[in-house]
XYZ file of C-alpha atoms in Angstrom:
756
model
C 30.078 30.729 -47.256
C 26.641 31.460 -46.179
C 27.170 35.106 -46.010
C 25.959 35.470 -49.712
C 22.486 34.531 -48.931
C 19.488 35.456 -46.857
C 19.059 33.463 -43.453
C 15.355 32.868 -42.678
C 14.020 30.633 -40.072
C 10.222 30.587 -39.356
C 7.981 27.514 -38.220
C 7.062 26.426 -41.872
C 9.883 27.998 -44.034
C 13.674 27.996 -43.722
C 16.037 29.679 -46.313
C 19.610 29.091 -46.068
C 22.450 29.112 -48.699
C 25.852 29.041 -49.653
C 28.401 30.047 -52.406
C 29.470 27.046 -54.452
C 33.374 26.641 -55.140
C 32.810 25.466 -58.709
C 29.949 24.327 -61.255
C 30.883 20.754 -60.645
C 28.072 19.755 -58.261
C 26.388 16.274 -58.208
C 23.351 14.847 -56.321
C 20.352 16.343 -54.959
C 17.817 13.323 -55.695
C 15.840 11.697 -56.849
C 15.567 12.728 -60.393
C 16.136 11.863 -64.057
C 18.759 14.238 -65.035
C 22.324 14.436 -66.126
C 24.957 13.878 -63.585
C 26.175 17.476 -63.365
C 23.437 19.687 -61.965
C 22.903 23.009 -63.862
C 21.342 26.197 -62.787
C 17.845 25.535 -61.831
C 15.100 24.574 -59.086
C 15.570 21.091 -57.902
C 12.564 19.882 -55.806
C 12.825 17.203 -52.930
C 9.572 15.291 -51.958
C 8.990 11.354 -52.682
C 6.566 11.533 -55.801
C 4.897 9.064 -58.110
C 6.037 10.933 -61.139
C 6.387 8.659 -63.957
C 8.264 9.807 -66.857
C 9.522 12.990 -65.196
C 12.958 14.182 -66.479
C 14.606 17.258 -64.719
C 17.030 19.492 -66.846
C 16.982 22.316 -64.307
C 14.204 25.059 -64.933
C 12.998 27.855 -63.033
C 9.903 26.241 -61.684
C 11.064 22.652 -60.148
C 8.926 19.907 -59.335
C 10.439 17.407 -61.658
C 11.513 15.217 -58.900
C 10.659 11.537 -58.806
C 10.617 8.409 -55.993
C 13.364 9.304 -53.530
C 14.511 11.973 -51.449
C 18.312 12.291 -51.066
C 19.249 15.865 -49.718
C 22.922 15.570 -50.390
C 25.514 16.984 -52.928
C 29.271 16.645 -53.689
C 31.037 19.485 -55.234
C 34.649 19.839 -56.484
C 36.468 22.920 -54.788
C 38.862 25.206 -56.400
C 41.758 23.057 -54.782
C 40.440 20.084 -56.791
C 39.312 18.504 -53.588
C 35.883 17.378 -53.124
C 33.265 17.544 -50.221
C 29.996 16.350 -49.393
C 26.854 18.266 -47.703
C 23.908 16.351 -46.332
C 20.901 18.357 -45.215
C 19.411 15.931 -42.901
C 15.867 16.702 -43.650
C 12.778 14.946 -44.738
C 10.803 17.976 -45.293
C 9.398 19.175 -48.562
C 12.118 21.706 -50.366
C 13.375 23.217 -53.222
C 17.259 23.535 -53.666
C 18.045 26.672 -55.955
C 21.352 26.430 -57.877
C 22.005 29.904 -59.473
C 24.781 32.250 -60.223
C 27.445 30.224 -58.260
C 24.959 29.855 -55.043
C 23.005 27.089 -53.769
C 19.932 27.870 -51.590
C 17.658 25.517 -49.556
C 13.921 26.423 -49.427
C 12.887 24.074 -46.851
C 9.278 23.669 -45.513
C 9.961 23.724 -41.754
C 11.922 20.997 -39.799
C 15.179 20.968 -38.200
C 18.104 22.477 -40.162
C 20.908 19.845 -39.572
C 23.860 20.114 -41.866
C 26.534 17.581 -41.994
C 29.820 17.950 -43.966
C 32.616 15.527 -45.060
C 35.847 17.126 -46.253
C 37.501 14.820 -48.922
C 40.509 14.902 -51.082
C 40.990 14.777 -54.810
C 39.278 11.306 -55.079
C 35.420 11.247 -55.438
C 35.684 7.646 -54.269
C 37.179 8.430 -51.062
C 34.617 11.389 -50.317
C 31.700 9.369 -50.824
C 33.108 6.275 -48.780
C 32.916 8.793 -45.895
C 29.155 9.663 -46.623
C 28.348 5.952 -47.021
C 30.018 4.992 -43.682
C 27.929 7.441 -41.925
C 24.864 6.059 -43.414
C 25.716 2.584 -42.258
C 26.935 1.041 -45.493
C 24.976 -0.518 -48.289
C 23.682 -4.214 -48.244
C 25.233 -6.685 -50.423
C 22.759 -8.072 -52.609
C 22.715 -11.906 -52.907
C 24.606 -13.407 -55.883
C 21.460 -14.648 -57.839
C 20.369 -11.073 -57.974
C 23.066 -10.234 -60.341
C 21.650 -12.729 -62.954
C 19.206 -11.454 -65.425
C 15.742 -10.692 -64.554
C 12.486 -10.696 -66.657
C 9.240 -8.955 -65.847
C 6.088 -7.567 -67.210
C 2.920 -5.779 -65.870
C 0.180 -7.499 -68.123
C 0.987 -11.404 -67.987
C -2.545 -12.821 -67.470
C -1.689 -15.879 -66.030
C 0.982 -18.647 -65.009
C 0.681 -20.091 -68.316
C 1.988 -16.943 -69.879
C 5.095 -16.738 -67.353
C 5.932 -20.284 -68.096
C 5.768 -19.799 -71.850
C 8.224 -16.886 -71.182
C 10.834 -19.170 -69.334
C 10.545 -21.529 -72.071
C 11.314 -19.203 -74.774
C 14.274 -17.982 -72.788
C 15.346 -21.700 -72.455
C 14.906 -22.400 -76.212
C 16.836 -19.398 -77.276
C 19.676 -19.812 -74.934
C 19.134 -16.526 -72.949
C 20.526 -16.470 -69.580
C 17.712 -16.016 -66.871
C 17.720 -16.344 -63.317
C 14.451 -14.484 -62.113
C 10.892 -14.132 -63.101
C 8.896 -11.154 -61.757
C 5.281 -10.702 -61.429
C 3.355 -7.319 -61.330
C -0.127 -6.782 -59.827
C -1.518 -9.376 -62.214
C -0.928 -12.186 -59.747
C -3.174 -10.707 -57.250
C -7.150 -11.143 -56.582
C -8.634 -7.635 -57.763
C -5.078 -6.083 -57.287
C -5.291 -6.886 -53.639
C -1.805 -7.333 -51.615
C -1.078 -10.677 -49.986
C -3.372 -12.558 -52.445
C -3.016 -14.862 -55.121
C -5.358 -15.663 -57.628
C -5.577 -19.509 -57.443
C -7.383 -19.811 -60.962
C -5.030 -17.951 -62.844
C -1.590 -18.503 -60.909
C -2.210 -22.174 -59.037
C 0.289 -22.213 -56.323
C 1.323 -25.672 -56.498
C 1.686 -25.513 -60.189
C 3.873 -22.285 -59.584
C 6.143 -23.889 -57.106
C 6.788 -26.982 -59.360
C 7.434 -24.640 -62.412
C 10.065 -22.792 -60.281
C 11.643 -25.827 -59.107
C 11.845 -27.323 -62.370
C 13.380 -24.127 -64.156
C 15.606 -23.458 -61.365
C 14.231 -19.874 -61.098
C 13.505 -17.221 -58.323
C 10.327 -15.357 -58.054
C 9.833 -11.852 -57.033
C 6.384 -10.651 -56.475
C 5.032 -6.850 -56.335
C 3.721 -5.772 -53.024
C 2.007 -2.175 -53.381
C 1.871 0.359 -50.412
C -1.982 0.608 -50.173
C -4.236 -2.188 -48.454
C -7.462 -2.529 -50.230
C -10.348 -1.334 -47.913
C -12.918 -4.037 -47.468
C -13.439 -7.741 -46.946
C -10.112 -9.019 -47.127
C -7.614 -10.410 -44.347
C -5.035 -7.941 -44.761
C -7.088 -4.793 -44.276
C -9.055 -6.563 -41.394
C -5.979 -7.623 -39.628
C -4.342 -4.180 -39.984
C -7.544 -2.633 -38.838
C -7.644 -4.897 -35.756
C -3.967 -3.926 -34.872
C -4.756 -0.067 -35.754
C -1.618 0.054 -37.809
C -2.950 2.432 -40.408
C -2.144 6.115 -41.006
C -4.691 8.413 -39.760
C -6.242 11.620 -41.350
C -6.517 14.929 -39.190
C -9.564 13.648 -37.310
C -7.881 10.527 -36.309
C -9.739 8.237 -38.676
C -7.982 5.863 -41.113
C -6.918 8.126 -44.295
C -8.303 6.371 -47.229
C -6.571 7.020 -50.637
C -6.809 5.474 -53.797
C -4.635 3.188 -55.830
C -4.925 -0.029 -57.964
C -7.385 -1.900 -56.020
C -9.574 0.961 -55.436
C -9.915 2.579 -51.833
C -7.060 1.841 -49.781
C -5.509 2.690 -46.543
C -1.727 2.762 -45.695
C 0.468 1.108 -42.996
C 2.194 3.392 -40.788
C 5.421 1.484 -40.393
C 6.464 3.899 -37.320
C 3.632 2.137 -35.355
C 4.841 -0.359 -32.849
C 2.458 -3.046 -34.200
C 3.380 -2.735 -37.916
C 6.281 -5.155 -37.613
C 4.123 -7.978 -36.229
C 1.645 -7.050 -38.875
C 4.187 -7.058 -41.578
C 5.550 -10.428 -40.430
C 2.311 -12.228 -40.483
C 1.236 -10.900 -43.972
C 4.593 -11.767 -45.595
C 4.971 -15.238 -43.632
C 1.510 -16.394 -44.660
C 2.130 -15.428 -48.456
C 5.535 -17.279 -48.368
C 3.883 -20.192 -46.968
C 1.689 -20.455 -50.143
C 4.323 -19.235 -52.795
C 7.916 -19.029 -51.781
C 9.627 -15.961 -53.151
C 13.211 -15.122 -53.546
C 12.676 -11.491 -53.395
C 10.107 -8.708 -52.536
C 9.474 -5.914 -54.910
C 7.888 -2.851 -52.456
C 5.954 -0.224 -54.892
C 4.053 2.658 -54.877
C 5.515 3.576 -51.614
C 6.191 7.127 -51.807
C 3.079 6.796 -50.695
C 1.455 7.166 -53.962
C -2.101 8.270 -54.402
C -4.709 8.784 -57.161
C -6.030 11.251 -55.038
C -4.688 14.595 -53.943
C -4.617 14.176 -49.969
C -7.745 11.833 -49.413
C -10.527 10.612 -51.105
C -12.774 8.816 -48.648
C -16.301 7.937 -49.476
C -17.156 6.755 -46.370
C -16.718 9.618 -43.930
C -16.116 13.281 -43.748
C -12.663 14.034 -45.493
C -10.610 16.885 -43.686
C -8.809 19.627 -45.161
C -5.137 18.248 -46.725
C -3.357 21.087 -44.836
C -1.630 22.352 -47.779
C -2.942 25.852 -47.474
C -1.170 26.241 -44.284
C 2.350 26.400 -45.941
C 4.027 29.561 -46.908
C 5.983 27.807 -49.774
C 5.027 25.117 -52.000
C 8.233 23.476 -53.313
C 7.956 22.697 -57.088
C 4.970 24.962 -57.361
C 2.610 22.099 -56.390
C 0.823 21.290 -52.921
C 2.720 18.688 -51.178
C -0.257 16.089 -50.881
C -0.441 16.297 -54.804
C -0.774 12.733 -55.807
C 0.206 11.636 -52.232
C -1.162 11.803 -48.652
C -2.280 14.702 -46.876
C 0.403 16.467 -45.127
C -1.553 16.954 -41.950
C -2.089 13.320 -41.807
C -0.866 11.615 -38.390
C 1.549 8.749 -37.881
C 2.126 7.214 -34.598
C 2.924 9.467 -31.585
C 1.232 12.169 -33.569
C 3.999 12.747 -36.147
C 2.810 14.496 -39.283
C 3.265 13.341 -42.779
C 4.856 16.736 -43.724
C 8.183 15.508 -41.912
C 7.401 11.701 -42.341
C 6.696 11.355 -45.886
C 10.211 11.251 -46.955
C 11.020 8.455 -44.484
C 7.940 6.242 -45.140
C 9.976 3.976 -47.557
C 12.957 4.016 -45.311
C 10.755 2.684 -42.535
C 9.064 0.236 -44.630
C 12.292 -1.650 -46.022
C 13.625 -1.548 -42.477
C 10.698 -3.439 -41.094
C 10.819 -5.680 -44.279
C 14.313 -6.735 -43.698
C 13.893 -7.347 -40.079
C 10.845 -9.576 -41.136
C 12.924 -11.594 -43.674
C 15.552 -11.978 -40.811
C 13.140 -13.233 -38.529
C 11.979 -15.827 -41.109
C 15.388 -16.963 -41.248
C 15.642 -15.771 -45.003
C 19.137 -14.441 -45.610
C 19.375 -14.457 -49.321
C 16.206 -12.438 -50.198
C 16.495 -9.421 -52.477
C 14.358 -6.161 -51.825
C 13.662 -3.876 -54.464
C 11.954 -0.637 -53.627
C 10.594 2.232 -55.590
C 10.952 5.201 -53.074
C 13.847 5.814 -50.940
C 15.544 7.980 -48.537
C 19.155 8.384 -47.214
C 20.541 5.300 -45.464
C 17.899 2.861 -46.754
C 20.382 0.741 -48.898
C 21.452 -0.895 -45.687
C 18.142 -2.937 -46.174
C 17.324 -2.912 -49.904
C 18.098 -1.272 -53.346
C 16.067 0.552 -55.820
C 15.437 0.916 -59.466
C 14.593 4.220 -61.452
C 10.989 3.477 -61.822
C 8.552 4.248 -64.697
C 10.609 5.509 -67.725
C 10.019 5.641 -71.297
C 11.119 3.532 -74.298
C 13.382 5.917 -75.919
C 17.187 6.909 -76.546
C 16.677 9.776 -74.122
C 15.440 7.598 -71.211
C 18.333 5.340 -71.946
C 20.972 8.050 -71.944
C 19.532 9.221 -68.531
C 19.697 5.789 -67.013
C 23.616 6.197 -66.981
C 23.699 9.361 -65.054
C 20.860 8.375 -62.516
C 23.084 5.365 -61.743
C 26.144 7.521 -61.099
C 23.920 9.865 -58.867
C 22.675 6.785 -56.908
C 26.408 5.868 -56.387
C 26.577 8.966 -54.280
C 23.488 8.357 -52.732
C 24.970 4.957 -51.357
C 23.056 2.685 -53.702
C 25.776 0.807 -56.015
C 23.278 -1.716 -56.963
C 20.631 -0.028 -59.176
C 19.250 -0.105 -62.781
C 16.576 0.906 -65.420
C 13.836 -1.051 -66.662
C 15.748 -2.247 -69.770
C 14.119 -1.275 -72.956
C 11.819 1.100 -71.139
C 8.512 0.784 -69.185
C 6.076 2.693 -71.082
C 5.563 3.090 -74.894
C 6.229 0.622 -77.414
C 9.911 -0.402 -77.341
C 11.582 -0.256 -81.109
C 13.925 -3.087 -81.913
C 16.974 -0.787 -82.326
C 16.300 0.810 -79.064
C 15.734 -2.609 -77.244
C 18.963 -4.168 -78.765
C 21.007 -1.240 -77.659
C 19.487 -1.138 -74.324
C 20.231 -4.689 -73.852
C 23.787 -4.096 -74.665
C 23.926 -1.376 -72.007
C 21.671 -3.072 -69.392
C 23.963 -6.323 -69.581
C 26.542 -4.438 -67.632
C 24.308 -2.614 -64.889
C 24.654 -3.865 -61.853
C 20.742 -4.645 -61.648
C 19.703 -6.143 -65.186
C 15.774 -6.436 -65.747
C 13.686 -5.997 -68.730
C 10.177 -4.741 -67.451
C 7.471 -2.919 -69.094
C 3.692 -1.661 -68.912
C 0.447 -3.385 -69.630
C -0.276 -1.305 -72.637
C 3.037 -1.530 -74.340
C 4.208 -4.218 -76.880
C 5.955 -7.237 -75.699
C 9.733 -6.804 -75.534
C 11.077 -9.957 -74.346
C 14.524 -10.408 -76.263
C 13.135 -12.814 -78.639
C 10.034 -11.291 -79.750
C 11.484 -8.145 -81.602
C 13.568 -9.868 -84.342
C 16.970 -11.299 -84.799
C 18.925 -8.183 -84.121
C 17.454 -7.937 -80.559
C 17.811 -11.737 -80.000
C 21.360 -12.119 -81.044
C 22.431 -8.844 -79.248
C 20.859 -9.849 -76.167
C 22.250 -13.445 -76.416
C 25.891 -12.321 -76.724
C 25.628 -9.468 -74.197
C 24.016 -11.367 -71.562
C 26.667 -14.313 -72.197
C 29.246 -11.612 -71.792
C 27.687 -10.334 -68.417
C 27.561 -13.998 -67.031
C 31.320 -14.567 -67.840
C 32.158 -11.732 -65.881
C 29.528 -12.085 -63.017
C 31.768 -13.602 -60.403
C 34.455 -10.943 -60.824
C 31.814 -8.363 -60.984
C 30.421 -9.694 -57.743
C 33.770 -9.482 -56.252
C 34.191 -5.696 -56.749
C 30.799 -5.317 -54.796
C 32.110 -7.809 -51.982
C 35.599 -5.777 -51.939
C 33.394 -2.382 -51.295
C 32.458 -4.050 -47.695
C 29.419 -2.118 -47.555
C 31.060 1.605 -48.719
C 31.876 3.020 -52.248
C 30.979 2.259 -55.822
C 31.575 -0.025 -58.778
C 29.474 1.636 -61.699
C 31.060 4.908 -62.052
C 31.937 7.811 -64.263
C 35.539 8.512 -65.521
C 35.891 11.329 -63.163
C 36.035 9.049 -60.429
C 39.614 7.391 -61.729
C 40.631 10.799 -63.284
C 39.209 13.814 -61.461
C 41.986 16.104 -62.591
C 41.325 15.651 -66.061
C 39.060 18.621 -67.248
C 37.899 16.446 -70.203
C 36.164 13.674 -68.344
C 33.729 16.578 -67.075
C 32.539 17.444 -70.658
C 28.683 16.652 -70.848
C 28.997 13.486 -73.288
C 31.820 12.077 -71.546
C 30.788 12.596 -67.998
C 27.305 10.985 -68.766
C 27.981 8.478 -71.451
C 31.490 6.548 -70.555
C 31.125 4.160 -67.751
C 33.980 2.502 -65.616
C 33.362 -0.837 -64.056
C 35.358 -0.439 -60.815
C 38.714 0.969 -61.862
C 39.487 -1.711 -64.374
C 36.855 -1.791 -67.384
C 35.455 0.918 -69.322
C 32.432 0.485 -71.395
C 31.051 2.810 -74.042
C 27.363 2.091 -75.134
C 25.710 3.327 -78.070
C 23.017 5.829 -76.904
C 21.761 7.517 -80.153
C 19.387 6.055 -82.707
C 21.164 4.836 -85.945
C 24.732 5.316 -84.582
C 27.341 2.620 -85.189
C 30.269 4.437 -84.279
C 31.426 5.535 -80.697
C 34.376 7.685 -80.019
C 35.797 6.794 -76.667
C 37.725 9.120 -74.496
C 40.842 7.370 -73.327
C 42.280 9.215 -70.251
C 46.078 9.346 -69.747
C 46.698 5.630 -69.026
C 47.628 2.316 -70.623
C 44.466 1.041 -72.319
C 43.743 -2.032 -74.301
C 40.661 -3.385 -76.246
C 39.423 -5.769 -73.603
C 38.021 -8.311 -76.434
C 41.277 -8.956 -78.105
C 44.042 -7.288 -75.926
C 45.265 -4.923 -78.455
C 47.066 -1.845 -77.371
C 45.441 1.426 -77.760
C 47.265 3.731 -75.821
C 50.351 4.105 -73.906
C 50.527 5.572 -70.367
C 52.698 8.310 -71.620
C 50.675 9.195 -74.846
C 48.548 11.990 -75.319
C 45.175 11.119 -74.403
C 42.874 10.586 -77.207
C 39.497 9.762 -78.775
C 39.259 6.429 -80.153
C 36.872 5.638 -83.043
C 35.171 2.181 -82.361
C 33.049 0.282 -84.624
C 29.887 -0.825 -82.264
C 27.350 -2.766 -84.519
C 24.357 -4.597 -83.174
C 24.489 -8.554 -82.693
C 27.780 -7.776 -80.696
C 28.956 -6.877 -77.126
C 29.358 -3.205 -76.599
C 32.891 -1.741 -76.884
C 34.945 -2.683 -73.644
C 38.385 -1.256 -72.760
C 40.650 -2.488 -70.050
C 42.966 -0.186 -68.127
C 46.792 -1.263 -67.813
C 47.851 -2.520 -64.581
C 44.415 -4.388 -63.654
C 43.211 -8.067 -63.751
C 40.145 -9.507 -64.679
C 38.739 -13.198 -64.062
C 36.179 -14.479 -66.343
C 34.913 -17.833 -67.264
C 33.119 -20.101 -70.002
C 29.318 -19.446 -70.523
C 28.825 -22.649 -72.497
C 25.637 -24.225 -71.483
C 25.346 -21.409 -68.695
C 21.749 -19.860 -68.443
C 21.878 -19.606 -64.468
C 24.197 -18.303 -62.213
C 24.336 -21.695 -60.574
C 25.743 -23.154 -63.764
C 28.942 -21.268 -63.413
C 31.737 -23.147 -62.713
C 34.733 -22.753 -60.255
C 37.383 -22.659 -63.335
C 38.508 -19.145 -64.382
C 40.670 -17.460 -67.061
C 42.969 -14.710 -65.594
C 43.104 -11.567 -68.118
C 46.160 -9.679 -67.195
C 46.522 -6.111 -68.793
C 50.252 -4.803 -68.004
C 51.504 -1.463 -67.373
C 53.911 0.283 -69.474
C 57.576 -0.401 -68.319
C 58.169 0.695 -64.702
C 61.820 0.191 -63.652
C 62.438 -2.686 -65.874
C 59.110 -4.267 -64.836
C 55.537 -4.689 -66.201
C 53.266 -4.881 -63.504
C 49.521 -5.503 -62.989
C 47.111 -5.879 -59.681
C 43.882 -7.458 -58.768
C 41.781 -9.539 -56.559
C 39.981 -12.993 -56.756
C 37.336 -14.472 -54.637
C 38.244 -17.664 -52.883
C 34.630 -19.248 -52.305
C 33.085 -21.745 -55.006
C 29.520 -21.500 -53.911
C 28.162 -18.216 -54.278
C 24.704 -19.237 -53.206
C 25.768 -20.339 -49.945
C 25.066 -17.223 -47.503
C 27.335 -18.791 -44.845
C 30.121 -18.065 -47.505
C 28.648 -14.709 -48.276
C 28.641 -13.530 -44.810
C 32.158 -14.906 -44.352
C 33.317 -12.724 -47.004
C 32.051 -9.703 -45.098
C 33.760 -10.443 -41.983
C 37.385 -9.496 -41.147
C 39.336 -12.296 -42.606
C 37.003 -12.236 -46.088
C 37.188 -14.143 -49.042
C 39.602 -12.302 -51.281
C 43.100 -12.953 -52.499
C 45.573 -10.196 -53.774
C 47.035 -10.965 -57.005
C 50.116 -9.247 -57.864
C 51.865 -9.833 -61.428
C 55.343 -8.896 -62.506
C 56.654 -9.494 -65.831
C 60.211 -9.006 -67.028
C 62.149 -9.459 -70.215
C 65.793 -10.416 -70.049
C 67.843 -11.898 -72.638
C 65.164 -12.924 -74.797
C 63.314 -14.443 -71.902
C 59.753 -13.541 -70.896
C 59.186 -14.277 -66.974
C 55.802 -13.959 -65.527
C 55.495 -14.132 -62.038
C 51.899 -14.234 -60.339
C 51.497 -13.970 -56.555
C 48.392 -14.938 -54.755
C 48.327 -13.551 -51.230
C 46.501 -12.003 -48.281
C 47.524 -11.075 -44.903
C 44.360 -12.339 -43.259
C 43.423 -15.938 -43.380
C 40.399 -15.650 -45.933
C 38.053 -18.669 -46.384
C 39.697 -20.808 -49.301
C 37.480 -23.063 -51.346
C 38.496 -24.878 -54.498
C 38.688 -22.835 -57.563
C 41.073 -23.068 -60.385
C 42.726 -21.187 -62.898
C 42.602 -22.705 -66.396
C 43.892 -19.990 -68.606
C 46.348 -16.913 -68.255
C 45.995 -14.120 -71.014
C 48.525 -11.457 -70.789
C 48.002 -8.238 -72.716
C 50.998 -5.808 -73.233
C 54.009 -8.385 -73.984
C 56.675 -6.074 -75.407
C 57.771 -7.627 -78.584
C 60.338 -4.795 -79.487
C 62.427 -6.083 -76.441
C 63.512 -9.221 -77.896
C 66.575 -9.496 -80.237
C 64.940 -12.251 -82.312
C 62.743 -11.450 -84.858
C 60.757 -14.713 -84.672
C 57.690 -15.190 -82.535
C 58.212 -18.763 -82.042
C 57.848 -19.639 -78.424
C 59.426 -22.356 -76.614
C 58.715 -23.156 -73.009
C 61.735 -23.185 -70.728
C 59.796 -23.852 -67.513
C 56.484 -23.008 -65.573
C 56.455 -23.848 -62.019
C 54.215 -23.158 -59.015
C 56.228 -22.780 -55.770
C 58.923 -25.225 -57.063
C 56.550 -28.102 -56.605
C 54.515 -28.394 -59.658
C 55.387 -28.506 -63.147
C 52.941 -27.187 -65.653
C 52.658 -28.933 -68.898
C 52.737 -26.795 -71.775
C 53.619 -27.234 -75.255
C 55.491 -24.999 -77.577
C 53.835 -22.895 -80.042
C 53.379 -25.426 -82.881
C 50.664 -26.275 -84.998
C 49.121 -28.573 -82.716
C 49.707 -26.239 -79.626
C 47.513 -26.843 -76.631
C 49.870 -24.622 -73.965
C 51.116 -21.316 -75.417
C 49.921 -18.732 -78.041
C 51.275 -15.654 -78.924
C 49.000 -13.258 -80.748
C 50.347 -9.992 -82.607
C 48.902 -6.991 -84.073
C 49.818 -5.493 -87.396
C 51.961 -2.424 -86.839
C 52.124 -2.629 -82.994
C 54.947 -3.731 -81.022
C 52.888 -5.215 -78.190
C 51.156 -8.835 -78.394
C 49.250 -11.094 -76.231
C 50.676 -14.144 -74.833
C 48.134 -16.955 -73.827
C 49.015 -20.022 -71.534
C 46.215 -22.331 -71.867
C 45.355 -25.935 -70.755
C 46.302 -25.122 -67.005
C 44.794 -26.270 -63.807
C 46.054 -24.033 -61.299
C 44.449 -24.216 -57.757
C 43.784 -20.736 -56.059
C 45.904 -20.736 -52.699
C 47.094 -18.359 -50.419
C 50.624 -17.478 -50.280
C 51.044 -19.124 -53.781
C 53.585 -17.972 -56.480
C 52.987 -19.037 -59.852
C 56.026 -18.751 -62.232
C 56.036 -18.885 -66.259
C 59.368 -18.645 -68.267
C 59.265 -18.546 -72.061
C 62.004 -17.585 -74.521
C 61.987 -16.419 -78.010
C 64.303 -18.519 -80.440
C-alpha cells in the first residue's frame, strides 16, 4: 500500500513508501543491529565502518560493509513476504509510524516481491532461488580458524600452531593479515620474515590450510602488481579520466575496476603468480567497499577533481557518499559512475575471483569477503568485520547471522573474542562457547590488542575452548550435512521464529536475538552477559530433551516453559534437542583436524511423544566418507545427492520395546563405507511397561533378517545395551553400543528388547 506516502522521482532523488502490515520486519543490511528493526533511519551504502552499531535513530549513517536492500515482514495473516529493492544507489530506509519509506539517490526503481506462507524458511528460499543460491563451502572451512593482525613472522605462526597442538585444540586453518606482505603491498611475500619454502613445509607438516588477505588497493609505485594493472588499464578512473588515487595501508593506491574486460586476466595472473610461490586454501578479500583513508581522492601527483557529492540533493545518513571511499563521479568501464557501481564492487570482485579459481582448477578454495551485495553468496561468503571485544558485540553477532540468513549467506560468523580492544578472559571463554557453534568459526584480532589465542588467557578460556571445539568437531559432519541438504537455498543457523512463527513469545527481544536453532533439530542458549552462569531457555510447544544426557524437559502437550539451566565455564553451552529429530555425531578422541574424523558414528534419536501407539523420529545421514574429495562433494549437489533419509519408529507392546530404523532414498545416492557404532534413543517410555524392573534382556536385533547384532544384556559387564533413568521422570535413555552397522540404501535395522 503506497498510498500512505509521497511518491517522488527525479534524476538524483526518489522517494517511495508503503504501509507495513506489522512491526515484525527484518533485513535492510548490512548493520550490527538487533534482528527485528525498530523505528529509525537505516542507511544503505557499503562503508568501512569499524565498530558501528545501529539501534535505529533519526539520523542513520550506521551501516557497515555490505548493501542488502531487502526485507521480510510478517503480515496480519501470519504469512510472510519479502520485498527486494534492486538498487545499488545510496539510500536511506525510514521505518516510522507503521510505514517504510525508501529515499534513493537516483537509479532505477525496481521492486520485486515474494509472497510466502507462514514459514520464514519457505519464504527466504524463494528469494535465495532468485539470487541463484549460495555456494557450498568446502568441508575444511567448517573447521576452526585462527588469525591475527600483528603476527610479525613465520616463526610466530608456527609457534601458534604448535601451541594449538600441544594443548589439544582442534585447528584447520592459519590466516595471515597484511603482515606477510612487503610494505603491505598486495601479491607480495616478505621472504625474510615469511620464507616461502619453510612456510610450505610447515603447512604440510602440520596438515593446515593457509588463507592470506588481499586488500582492495593496489599500491602506486614500482611494483609488479601496479605496473601490470597500469599496462592493462584496469584501474578505476576519476572524473578527468585519470587513475583515481586513494590511500590505504601501503600508502597511495589505485583500485581495480572489476567491470573492465581486462580485469579478469589481470586478476588471474596476480593470483596464479602468488599461488605458485605459496599455495593457499582460501582468499580473504578485505577493504573492498572500497575503503579509502581519504574522502574521494587524495592524489599527490596530479590535479584532483571534485568528488561530486555537492551535486546530490540528499546525502543518506547525513554524510557525503564519498566519505571514506571513492568519489561518486569516478568512472568505471563504459562510463558507469561510482554512484551506481559502488555497491556492486564486492560482487564483481568475488565473481572474478571465483572464476579465476575455477580456471586454475581449484575447486575447494574458500573465499571470504568483507563487503557484499545481493547474490554474492554464489561465489563466496562474509564475516561481520571489525567489532569490539565486548559482550554487546557478541550479542549482536547472533542477530547479524540471522539477518545474513535472509540475505542468502548461511555460512557466516564474527571475529571470536572480538577484533579491537583487549579481550577479557570471561568474554573470550563465553565467545568460544558460542563461536564453536557458528557456521564460520574464526578467532581474529587487531595488532594493538592483547593476544587472545585460547591458550594465553588462562585455564577458564583454555578448557572452555577445548571442550567447545571438541563438541563442534563431534557434530561437524552432521552440521555439514545440513548445508548439503539446503542445496543452495535456505538456512541452518536460525532464530526460534523460523520453527515457531505463530508463537508470539519467540518475538520477545531476548528470545528472538539470543536463542539459536541449528536447523530444526538443536537449540543452543549461549551466555551473553558478563557474570552470568544461569540461562533461562524458552522451550516452545514441542517435545524437548537435554541434548547432553537425553533427559526429557518438556512434552509436546505441556505448556511452553522457561527452563533454568546452569551454564558454567569449562563446559559446552546448554544444548536442547527437539523431539522427532535425529543427530549423528562421533568420537573426537585424538581429533585436531577435520581429516582426523572417522567414518563411524553414533545415532542420537529423540523420539516424539506417542502418536497412534508409536514414537517417531526423522533425519538424514550423508553417505560419503571422504569430505575432502570435491568429486564427492559435487556429487552431493547433483540430482541423486549423497543423503539417506532415516525414519525411526518405536513401539512398546507386552513389555517389549521395538525399534525400527529405516535408511532409504528415492534416488540412487553415492554410497561409500560408513558405519553406525552406537544408537542412543531419547524418550523411552518406562511407564508403558508392566514390570517395575529396569533389567534389559535382548530378544533379537537384526538387519534385514540377514545379520544378527551381538549385544549382551544389561549386566555389570554390559557392552551392548544400557538403560539410563532420571529420578522423578517416566522416560529414559536406551543405548545400543558395540555395533558396526554399515550405512546402506533400503536398509531396515530392527531391535527388540524386553523387560523382565
